PDB file of C-alpha atoms in Angstrom:
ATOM      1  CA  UNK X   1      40.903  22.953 -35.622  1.00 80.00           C
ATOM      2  CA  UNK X   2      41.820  19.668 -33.353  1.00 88.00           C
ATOM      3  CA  UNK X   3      45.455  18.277 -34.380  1.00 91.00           C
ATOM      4  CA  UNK X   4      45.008  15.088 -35.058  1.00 92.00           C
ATOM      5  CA  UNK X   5      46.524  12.511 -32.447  1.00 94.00           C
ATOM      6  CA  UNK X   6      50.067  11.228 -32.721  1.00 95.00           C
ATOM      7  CA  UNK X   7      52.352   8.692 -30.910  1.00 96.00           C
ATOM      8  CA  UNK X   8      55.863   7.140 -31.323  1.00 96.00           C
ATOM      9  CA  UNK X   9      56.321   4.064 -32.634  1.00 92.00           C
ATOM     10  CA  UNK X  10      57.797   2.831 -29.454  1.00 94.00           C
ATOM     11  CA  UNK X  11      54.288   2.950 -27.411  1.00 97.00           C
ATOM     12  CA  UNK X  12      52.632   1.821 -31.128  1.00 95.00           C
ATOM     13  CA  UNK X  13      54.447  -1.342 -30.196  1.00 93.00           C
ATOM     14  CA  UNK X  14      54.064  -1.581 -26.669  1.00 96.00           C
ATOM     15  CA  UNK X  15      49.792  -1.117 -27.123  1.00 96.00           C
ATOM     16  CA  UNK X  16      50.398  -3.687 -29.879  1.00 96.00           C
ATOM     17  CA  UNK X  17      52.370  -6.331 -27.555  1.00 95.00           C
ATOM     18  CA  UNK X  18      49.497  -6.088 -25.144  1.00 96.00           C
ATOM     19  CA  UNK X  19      47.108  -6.594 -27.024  1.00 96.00           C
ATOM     20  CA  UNK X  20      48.409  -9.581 -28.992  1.00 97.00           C
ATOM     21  CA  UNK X  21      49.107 -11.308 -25.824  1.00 96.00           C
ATOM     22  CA  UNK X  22      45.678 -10.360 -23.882  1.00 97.00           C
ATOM     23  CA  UNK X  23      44.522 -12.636 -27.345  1.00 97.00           C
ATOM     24  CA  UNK X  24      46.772 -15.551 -27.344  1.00 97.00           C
ATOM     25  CA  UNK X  25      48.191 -14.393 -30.576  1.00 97.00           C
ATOM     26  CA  UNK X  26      52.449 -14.633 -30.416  1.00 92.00           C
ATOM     27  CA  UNK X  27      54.519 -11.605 -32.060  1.00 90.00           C
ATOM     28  CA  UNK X  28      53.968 -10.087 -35.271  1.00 93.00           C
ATOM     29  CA  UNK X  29      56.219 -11.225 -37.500  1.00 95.00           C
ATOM     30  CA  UNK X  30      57.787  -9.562 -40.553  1.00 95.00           C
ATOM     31  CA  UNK X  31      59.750 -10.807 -43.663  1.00 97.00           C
ATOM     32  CA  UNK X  32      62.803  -9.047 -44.795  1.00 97.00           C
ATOM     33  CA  UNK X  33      61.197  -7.099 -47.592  1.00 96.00           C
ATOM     34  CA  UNK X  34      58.190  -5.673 -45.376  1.00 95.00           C
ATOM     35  CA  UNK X  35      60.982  -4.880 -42.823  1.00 96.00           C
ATOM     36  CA  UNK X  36      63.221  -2.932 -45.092  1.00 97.00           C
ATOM     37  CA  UNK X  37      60.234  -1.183 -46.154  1.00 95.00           C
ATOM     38  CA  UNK X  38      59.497  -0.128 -42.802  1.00 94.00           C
ATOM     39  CA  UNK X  39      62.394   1.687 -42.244  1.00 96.00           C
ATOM     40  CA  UNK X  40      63.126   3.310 -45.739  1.00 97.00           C
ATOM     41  CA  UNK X  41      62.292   7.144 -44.437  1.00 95.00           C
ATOM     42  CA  UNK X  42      65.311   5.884 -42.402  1.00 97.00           C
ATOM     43  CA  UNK X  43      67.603   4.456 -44.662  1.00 98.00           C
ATOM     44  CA  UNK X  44      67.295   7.290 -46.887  1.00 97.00           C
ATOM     45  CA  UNK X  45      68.026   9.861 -44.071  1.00 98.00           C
ATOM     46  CA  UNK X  46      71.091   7.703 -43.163  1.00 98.00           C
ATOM     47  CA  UNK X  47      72.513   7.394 -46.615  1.00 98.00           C
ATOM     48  CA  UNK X  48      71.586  11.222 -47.023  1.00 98.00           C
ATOM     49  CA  UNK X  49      73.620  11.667 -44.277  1.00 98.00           C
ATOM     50  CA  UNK X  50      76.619   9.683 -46.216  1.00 98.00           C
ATOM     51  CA  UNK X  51      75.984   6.410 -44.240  1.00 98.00           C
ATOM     52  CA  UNK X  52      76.239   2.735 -46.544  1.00 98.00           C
ATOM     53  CA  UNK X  53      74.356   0.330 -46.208  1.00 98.00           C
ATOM     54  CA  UNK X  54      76.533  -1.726 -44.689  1.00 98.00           C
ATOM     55  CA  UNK X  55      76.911   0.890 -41.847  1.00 98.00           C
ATOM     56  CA  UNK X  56      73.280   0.880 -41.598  1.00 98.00           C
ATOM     57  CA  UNK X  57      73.087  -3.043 -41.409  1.00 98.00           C
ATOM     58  CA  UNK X  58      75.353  -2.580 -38.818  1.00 98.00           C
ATOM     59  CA  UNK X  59      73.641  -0.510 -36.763  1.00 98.00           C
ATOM     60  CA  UNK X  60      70.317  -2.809 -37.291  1.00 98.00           C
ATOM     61  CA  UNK X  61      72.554  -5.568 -35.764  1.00 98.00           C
ATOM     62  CA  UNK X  62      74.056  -3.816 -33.059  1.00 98.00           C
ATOM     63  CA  UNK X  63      70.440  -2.446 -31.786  1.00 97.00           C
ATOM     64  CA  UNK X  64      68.273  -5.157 -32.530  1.00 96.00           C
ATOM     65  CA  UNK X  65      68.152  -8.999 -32.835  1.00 95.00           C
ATOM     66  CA  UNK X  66      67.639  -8.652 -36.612  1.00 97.00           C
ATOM     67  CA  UNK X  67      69.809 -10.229 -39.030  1.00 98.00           C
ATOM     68  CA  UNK X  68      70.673  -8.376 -42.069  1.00 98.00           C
ATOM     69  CA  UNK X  69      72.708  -7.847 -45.001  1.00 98.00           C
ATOM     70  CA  UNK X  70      73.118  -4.423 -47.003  1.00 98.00           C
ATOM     71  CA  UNK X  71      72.069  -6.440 -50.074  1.00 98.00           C
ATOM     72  CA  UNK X  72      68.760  -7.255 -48.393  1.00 98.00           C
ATOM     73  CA  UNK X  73      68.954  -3.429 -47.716  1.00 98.00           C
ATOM     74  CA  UNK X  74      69.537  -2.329 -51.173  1.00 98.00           C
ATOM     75  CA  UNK X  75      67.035  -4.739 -52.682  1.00 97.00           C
ATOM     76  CA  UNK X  76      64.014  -4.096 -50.479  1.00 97.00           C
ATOM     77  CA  UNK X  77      64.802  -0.171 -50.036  1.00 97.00           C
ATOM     78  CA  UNK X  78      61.612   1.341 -51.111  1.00 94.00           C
ATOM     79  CA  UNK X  79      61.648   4.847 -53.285  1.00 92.00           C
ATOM     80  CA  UNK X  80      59.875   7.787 -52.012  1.00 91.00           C
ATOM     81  CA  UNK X  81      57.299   7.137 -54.665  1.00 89.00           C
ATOM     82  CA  UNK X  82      56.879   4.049 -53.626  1.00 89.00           C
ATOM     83  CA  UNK X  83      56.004   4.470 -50.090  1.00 86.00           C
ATOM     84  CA  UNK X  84      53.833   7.266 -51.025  1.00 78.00           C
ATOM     85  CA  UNK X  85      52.334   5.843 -52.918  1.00 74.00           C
ATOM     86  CA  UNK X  86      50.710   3.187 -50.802  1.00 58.00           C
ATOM     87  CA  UNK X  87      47.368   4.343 -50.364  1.00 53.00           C
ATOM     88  CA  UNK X  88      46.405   5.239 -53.814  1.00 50.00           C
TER      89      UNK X  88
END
């Protein structure tokens, strides 16, 4: 049986980048609550690992032009069930 194909997000985004701009179209752009819910495999790995959310806001800042608070972080953190539960 074939594995099925796989990338990092990294060249996700870089494919993505090129091809918005070969159309005209500018970035992608994502509210806070879409964001957060993104990255909540993450958050939950960090605060598994005994990080706040303030630390993790933190580290958004300090690797990213993104702006934001733990409270945005605790509001829009989405459950396990609720991100798999997407596609049903």
């Amino acid at each position: 049986m074939l594995e099925p194909k796989t990338y990092p997000v990294e060249e996700a985004v870089k494919a993505q980048k090129a091809l918005r701009a070969a159309s005209g179209l500018g970035p992608e752009m994502f509210p806070i609550q879409a964001f957060v819910g993104m990255i909540s495999d993450e958050i939950e790995s960090l605060r598994k690992r005994g990080k706040s959310d303030a630390e993790i806001a933190q580290l958004i800042e300090e690797n990213s032009e993104i702006r934001i608070s733990p409270e945005e972080i605790a509001n829009h953190y989405a459950s396990p069930e609720e991100r798999h539960n997407r596609g049903e």
